Amino acid sequence: MIRAQAGLELHHFQDLKALLACASPARSGDELAGLAATSQQQRIAAREALAALPLRHFLSETVVPYEDDEVTRLIIDGHDAAAFASVSHLTVGGLRDWLLSDAADSVALQALAPGLTPEMVAAVSKLMRNQDLILVASRCQVVSRFRNTLGLPGHLAVRLQPNHPADSPAGILASIVDGLMYGAGDACIGVNPVSDSVPELVRLLHLFDEIVHRHDVPTQSCVLTHVTNTMQAIEQGAPVDLVFQSIAGTEGANRSFGIHLGLLDEAHAAAQSLARGTVGNNLMYFETGQGSALSAGANHGVDQQTLEARAYAVARRYQPLLVNTVVGFIGPEYLYDGKQIIRAGLEDHFCGKLLGLPMGCDICYTNHAEADQDDMDNLLVLLASAGLNFMMGVPGADDVMLNYQSTSFHDALFVRQLLGKKRAPEFDAWLQKQGLVDAHGALLPVEQTPALARGFSPLLGMP
């Protein structure tokens, strides 16, 4: 039992997970689960108690039982005590103060990452203002490599997302050409297929491989299907670059996705055996989102933001190329409005980066949420300022297959121009070679850049 005073009222918190839940900023998912603080006074009391909690406590009390959950076992068994030693004497509030100090530079944060557990970083995020989350995350530099180099300071990559409601090769290719002409695609060219048919997925993989290799594009492709489908495609000799999977923060939630750690281990090994990377071998692509464990009935009474951070422990095991929080996609039942989506996006990015992950964000919302594109503009600028590794590039920001609103190729141009962000260096050099951008990375007028579009004409069925 944990007690804390707020004003004249004494508040009681049954255990660590109750304390973490009540300390969270208000959000609809925790209210739906019956976990949220019942008043602002209770929320402040929880934060005061959390600030005074020693970091060592997180190694002795788990929010999901060790014996019941393989994610908990991964977190506890994989904890790096040597990396933790430098902050082991601190409380959660003391960690916040240290993170905001000049001592917490990129070198120190990189060394600390293996020593932090997801629950520790979730806890400290609950004590931080938005500006704190932005500042600390901006100091966390996480670089990953496959056919190009992502996450360098001052860079922002784009996943080119050419989804089509019928998996039409011509429609997908048209979106790819559009994105490349706008300088998008350095994070990856990744499609969410409509079909789960393995032959259809293999066909898409060969299409992407032809695009990348015919034009020598220094990027990686991905068909975002279930990991077992990708493993079947590998067995059939398909040209797989990245292995994709949605993941969550509890064993039960991952089982609802049809996965477990052993299966991810197998998929990772299979993709590594292909040796398709040219500058590195980071080849896993994970997507997450607050609320997934509650949707699966596998949240164990833990707040959604803490469970989101636990998903990053799963991702960290595989040294991925990309980790993407699809922040507003699950819907207003979990993140009600633009304010909650913005806060969640900053939390997710901060927690992932602090744990040593190459974090991106699908800055998005569904049409029944109390949010609009202005909210997404705000979050885009905030996350890009915080050192976001990559964002989404969707034609017109409107995904016509998944039926949600995201960010566009034009949004990437805007934020790169505003903040001086660069593309992956290998990809930018390729764009210059193609005559699509000048020596400073600025797009050239379209009438000066017909060669690339002409090169794609045979694949589009055009003369």
PDB file of N, CA, C and O in Angstrom, residues 329-363:
ATOM      1  N   PHE A 329      -4.341   5.729 -34.152  1.00  0.00           N
ATOM      2  CA  PHE A 329      -5.033   4.816 -35.067  1.00  0.00           C
ATOM      3  C   PHE A 329      -6.085   3.963 -34.373  1.00  0.00           C
ATOM      4  O   PHE A 329      -7.097   3.609 -34.982  1.00  0.00           O
ATOM      5  N   ILE A 330      -5.874   3.600 -33.105  1.00  0.00           N
ATOM      6  CA  ILE A 330      -6.793   2.659 -32.462  1.00  0.00           C
ATOM      7  C   ILE A 330      -8.138   3.308 -32.178  1.00  0.00           C
ATOM      8  O   ILE A 330      -9.152   2.627 -32.132  1.00  0.00           O
ATOM      9  N   GLY A 331      -8.155   4.641 -31.991  1.00  0.00           N
ATOM     10  CA  GLY A 331      -9.433   5.333 -31.914  1.00  0.00           C
ATOM     11  C   GLY A 331      -9.666   6.077 -30.621  1.00  0.00           C
ATOM     12  O   GLY A 331      -8.900   5.968 -29.658  1.00  0.00           O
ATOM     13  N   PRO A 332     -10.755   6.868 -30.574  1.00  0.00           N
ATOM     14  CA  PRO A 332     -11.024   7.736 -29.423  1.00  0.00           C
ATOM     15  C   PRO A 332     -11.392   6.987 -28.153  1.00  0.00           C
ATOM     16  O   PRO A 332     -11.417   7.586 -27.079  1.00  0.00           O
ATOM     17  N   GLU A 333     -11.690   5.694 -28.251  1.00  0.00           N
ATOM     18  CA  GLU A 333     -11.918   4.913 -27.035  1.00  0.00           C
ATOM     19  C   GLU A 333     -10.664   4.879 -26.157  1.00  0.00           C
ATOM     20  O   GLU A 333     -10.754   4.642 -24.948  1.00  0.00           O
ATOM     21  N   TYR A 334      -9.494   5.113 -26.757  1.00  0.00           N
ATOM     22  CA  TYR A 334      -8.221   5.035 -26.050  1.00  0.00           C
ATOM     23  C   TYR A 334      -7.531   6.387 -25.962  1.00  0.00           C
ATOM     24  O   TYR A 334      -6.912   6.703 -24.945  1.00  0.00           O
ATOM     25  N   LEU A 335      -7.586   7.171 -27.016  1.00  0.00           N
ATOM     26  CA  LEU A 335      -7.087   8.541 -27.027  1.00  0.00           C
ATOM     27  C   LEU A 335      -8.192   9.403 -27.631  1.00  0.00           C
ATOM     28  O   LEU A 335      -8.415   9.380 -28.836  1.00  0.00           O
ATOM     29  N   TYR A 336      -8.865  10.154 -26.784  1.00  0.00           N
ATOM     30  CA  TYR A 336     -10.147  10.745 -27.174  1.00  0.00           C
ATOM     31  C   TYR A 336     -10.022  11.876 -28.180  1.00  0.00           C
ATOM     32  O   TYR A 336     -10.798  11.965 -29.123  1.00  0.00           O
ATOM     33  N   ASP A 337      -9.055  12.764 -27.971  1.00  0.00           N
ATOM     34  CA  ASP A 337      -9.020  13.977 -28.775  1.00  0.00           C
ATOM     35  C   ASP A 337      -7.584  14.349 -29.129  1.00  0.00           C
ATOM     36  O   ASP A 337      -6.629  13.639 -28.804  1.00  0.00           O
ATOM     37  N   GLY A 338      -7.451  15.495 -29.823  1.00  0.00           N
ATOM     38  CA  GLY A 338      -6.130  15.925 -30.248  1.00  0.00           C
ATOM     39  C   GLY A 338      -5.162  16.116 -29.102  1.00  0.00           C
ATOM     40  O   GLY A 338      -3.978  15.790 -29.215  1.00  0.00           O
ATOM     41  N   LYS A 339      -5.635  16.626 -27.979  1.00  0.00           N
ATOM     42  CA  LYS A 339      -4.758  16.838 -26.822  1.00  0.00           C
ATOM     43  C   LYS A 339      -4.191  15.521 -26.320  1.00  0.00           C
ATOM     44  O   LYS A 339      -2.993  15.417 -26.044  1.00  0.00           O
ATOM     45  N   GLN A 340      -5.038  14.502 -26.215  1.00  0.00           N
ATOM     46  CA  GLN A 340      -4.559  13.199 -25.737  1.00  0.00           C
ATOM     47  C   GLN A 340      -3.638  12.537 -26.751  1.00  0.00           C
ATOM     48  O   GLN A 340      -2.656  11.891 -26.387  1.00  0.00           O
ATOM     49  N   ILE A 341      -3.938  12.683 -28.034  1.00  0.00           N
ATOM     50  CA  ILE A 341      -3.082  12.103 -29.076  1.00  0.00           C
ATOM     51  C   ILE A 341      -1.703  12.755 -29.058  1.00  0.00           C
ATOM     52  O   ILE A 341      -0.667  12.074 -29.150  1.00  0.00           O
ATOM     53  N   ILE A 342      -1.662  14.070 -28.939  1.00  0.00           N
ATOM     54  CA  ILE A 342      -0.384  14.781 -28.911  1.00  0.00           C
ATOM     55  C   ILE A 342       0.455  14.333 -27.716  1.00  0.00           C
ATOM     56  O   ILE A 342       1.644  14.026 -27.843  1.00  0.00           O
ATOM     57  N   ARG A 343      -0.170  14.288 -26.556  1.00  0.00           N
ATOM     58  CA  ARG A 343       0.565  13.870 -25.363  1.00  0.00           C
ATOM     59  C   ARG A 343       1.080  12.436 -25.512  1.00  0.00           C
ATOM     60  O   ARG A 343       2.245  12.137 -25.201  1.00  0.00           O
ATOM     61  N   ALA A 344       0.229  11.541 -25.997  1.00  0.00           N
ATOM     62  CA  ALA A 344       0.630  10.141 -26.153  1.00  0.00           C
ATOM     63  C   ALA A 344       1.781  10.006 -27.143  1.00  0.00           C
ATOM     64  O   ALA A 344       2.719   9.214 -26.929  1.00  0.00           O
ATOM     65  N   GLY A 345       1.745  10.750 -28.234  1.00  0.00           N
ATOM     66  CA  GLY A 345       2.827  10.689 -29.210  1.00  0.00           C
ATOM     67  C   GLY A 345       4.153  11.116 -28.618  1.00  0.00           C
ATOM     68  O   GLY A 345       5.201  10.490 -28.860  1.00  0.00           O
ATOM     69  N   LEU A 346       4.135  12.177 -27.818  1.00  0.00           N
ATOM     70  CA  LEU A 346       5.368  12.644 -27.177  1.00  0.00           C
ATOM     71  C   LEU A 346       5.864  11.648 -26.130  1.00  0.00           C
ATOM     72  O   LEU A 346       7.073  11.416 -26.001  1.00  0.00           O
ATOM     73  N   GLU A 347       4.922  11.048 -25.363  1.00  0.00           N
ATOM     74  CA  GLU A 347       5.298  10.024 -24.384  1.00  0.00           C
ATOM     75  C   GLU A 347       5.941   8.820 -25.063  1.00  0.00           C
ATOM     76  O   GLU A 347       7.005   8.337 -24.639  1.00  0.00           O
ATOM     77  N   ASP A 348       5.291   8.319 -26.091  1.00  0.00           N
ATOM     78  CA  ASP A 348       5.785   7.117 -26.767  1.00  0.00           C
ATOM     79  C   ASP A 348       7.177   7.349 -27.333  1.00  0.00           C
ATOM     80  O   ASP A 348       8.077   6.507 -27.195  1.00  0.00           O
ATOM     81  N   HIS A 349       7.345   8.482 -27.999  1.00  0.00           N
ATOM     82  CA  HIS A 349       8.638   8.785 -28.609  1.00  0.00           C
ATOM     83  C   HIS A 349       9.719   8.908 -27.536  1.00  0.00           C
ATOM     84  O   HIS A 349      10.817   8.343 -27.670  1.00  0.00           O
ATOM     85  N   PHE A 350       9.427   9.603 -26.449  1.00  0.00           N
ATOM     86  CA  PHE A 350      10.376   9.760 -25.351  1.00  0.00           C
ATOM     87  C   PHE A 350      10.755   8.406 -24.760  1.00  0.00           C
ATOM     88  O   PHE A 350      11.942   8.100 -24.580  1.00  0.00           O
ATOM     89  N   CYS A 351       9.756   7.589 -24.443  1.00  0.00           N
ATOM     90  CA  CYS A 351      10.039   6.301 -23.802  1.00  0.00           C
ATOM     91  C   CYS A 351      10.840   5.387 -24.724  1.00  0.00           C
ATOM     92  O   CYS A 351      11.796   4.734 -24.287  1.00  0.00           O
ATOM     93  N   GLY A 352      10.468   5.325 -25.994  1.00  0.00           N
ATOM     94  CA  GLY A 352      11.198   4.477 -26.928  1.00  0.00           C
ATOM     95  C   GLY A 352      12.634   4.917 -27.114  1.00  0.00           C
ATOM     96  O   GLY A 352      13.566   4.097 -27.088  1.00  0.00           O
ATOM     97  N   LYS A 353      12.836   6.215 -27.271  1.00  0.00           N
ATOM     98  CA  LYS A 353      14.188   6.719 -27.463  1.00  0.00           C
ATOM     99  C   LYS A 353      15.042   6.493 -26.214  1.00  0.00           C
ATOM    100  O   LYS A 353      16.222   6.129 -26.308  1.00  0.00           O
ATOM    101  N   LEU A 354      14.457   6.716 -25.034  1.00  0.00           N
ATOM    102  CA  LEU A 354      15.208   6.538 -23.795  1.00  0.00           C
ATOM    103  C   LEU A 354      15.619   5.081 -23.606  1.00  0.00           C
ATOM    104  O   LEU A 354      16.657   4.792 -23.003  1.00  0.00           O
ATOM    105  N   LEU A 355      14.819   4.158 -24.145  1.00  0.00           N
ATOM    106  CA  LEU A 355      15.153   2.731 -24.080  1.00  0.00           C
ATOM    107  C   LEU A 355      16.084   2.289 -25.207  1.00  0.00           C
ATOM    108  O   LEU A 355      16.435   1.118 -25.309  1.00  0.00           O
ATOM    109  N   GLY A 356      16.464   3.240 -26.086  1.00  0.00           N
ATOM    110  CA  GLY A 356      17.448   2.931 -27.121  1.00  0.00           C
ATOM    111  C   GLY A 356      16.873   2.478 -28.437  1.00  0.00           C
ATOM    112  O   GLY A 356      17.561   1.792 -29.209  1.00  0.00           O
ATOM    113  N   LEU A 357      15.633   2.882 -28.744  1.00  0.00           N
ATOM    114  CA  LEU A 357      14.972   2.427 -29.972  1.00  0.00           C
ATOM    115  C   LEU A 357      14.905   3.520 -31.032  1.00  0.00           C
ATOM    116  O   LEU A 357      14.773   4.700 -30.714  1.00  0.00           O
ATOM    117  N   PRO A 358      14.950   3.116 -32.327  1.00  0.00           N
ATOM    118  CA  PRO A 358      14.836   4.057 -33.442  1.00  0.00           C
ATOM    119  C   PRO A 358      13.365   4.399 -33.692  1.00  0.00           C
ATOM    120  O   PRO A 358      12.709   3.807 -34.543  1.00  0.00           O
ATOM    121  N   MET A 359      12.854   5.377 -32.964  1.00  0.00           N
ATOM    122  CA  MET A 359      11.416   5.631 -32.940  1.00  0.00           C
ATOM    123  C   MET A 359      10.940   6.536 -34.073  1.00  0.00           C
ATOM    124  O   MET A 359      11.506   7.597 -34.340  1.00  0.00           O
ATOM    125  N   GLY A 360       9.855   6.071 -34.696  1.00  0.00           N
ATOM    126  CA  GLY A 360       9.089   6.903 -35.604  1.00  0.00           C
ATOM    127  C   GLY A 360       7.672   7.018 -35.081  1.00  0.00           C
ATOM    128  O   GLY A 360       7.319   6.422 -34.060  1.00  0.00           O
ATOM    129  N   CYS A 361       6.858   7.776 -35.779  1.00  0.00           N
ATOM    130  CA  CYS A 361       5.473   7.935 -35.352  1.00  0.00           C
ATOM    131  C   CYS A 361       4.587   8.112 -36.574  1.00  0.00           C
ATOM    132  O   CYS A 361       4.892   8.917 -37.461  1.00  0.00           O
ATOM    133  N   ASP A 362       3.507   7.343 -36.609  1.00  0.00           N
ATOM    134  CA  ASP A 362       2.433   7.612 -37.556  1.00  0.00           C
ATOM    135  C   ASP A 362       1.536   8.636 -36.879  1.00  0.00           C
ATOM    136  O   ASP A 362       0.738   8.318 -35.998  1.00  0.00           O
ATOM    137  N   ILE A 363       1.723   9.882 -37.227  1.00  0.00           N
ATOM    138  CA  ILE A 363       1.016  11.011 -36.619  1.00  0.00           C
ATOM    139  C   ILE A 363      -0.373  11.034 -37.248  1.00  0.00           C
ATOM    140  O   ILE A 363      -0.563  11.534 -38.352  1.00  0.00           O
TER     141      ILE A 363
END
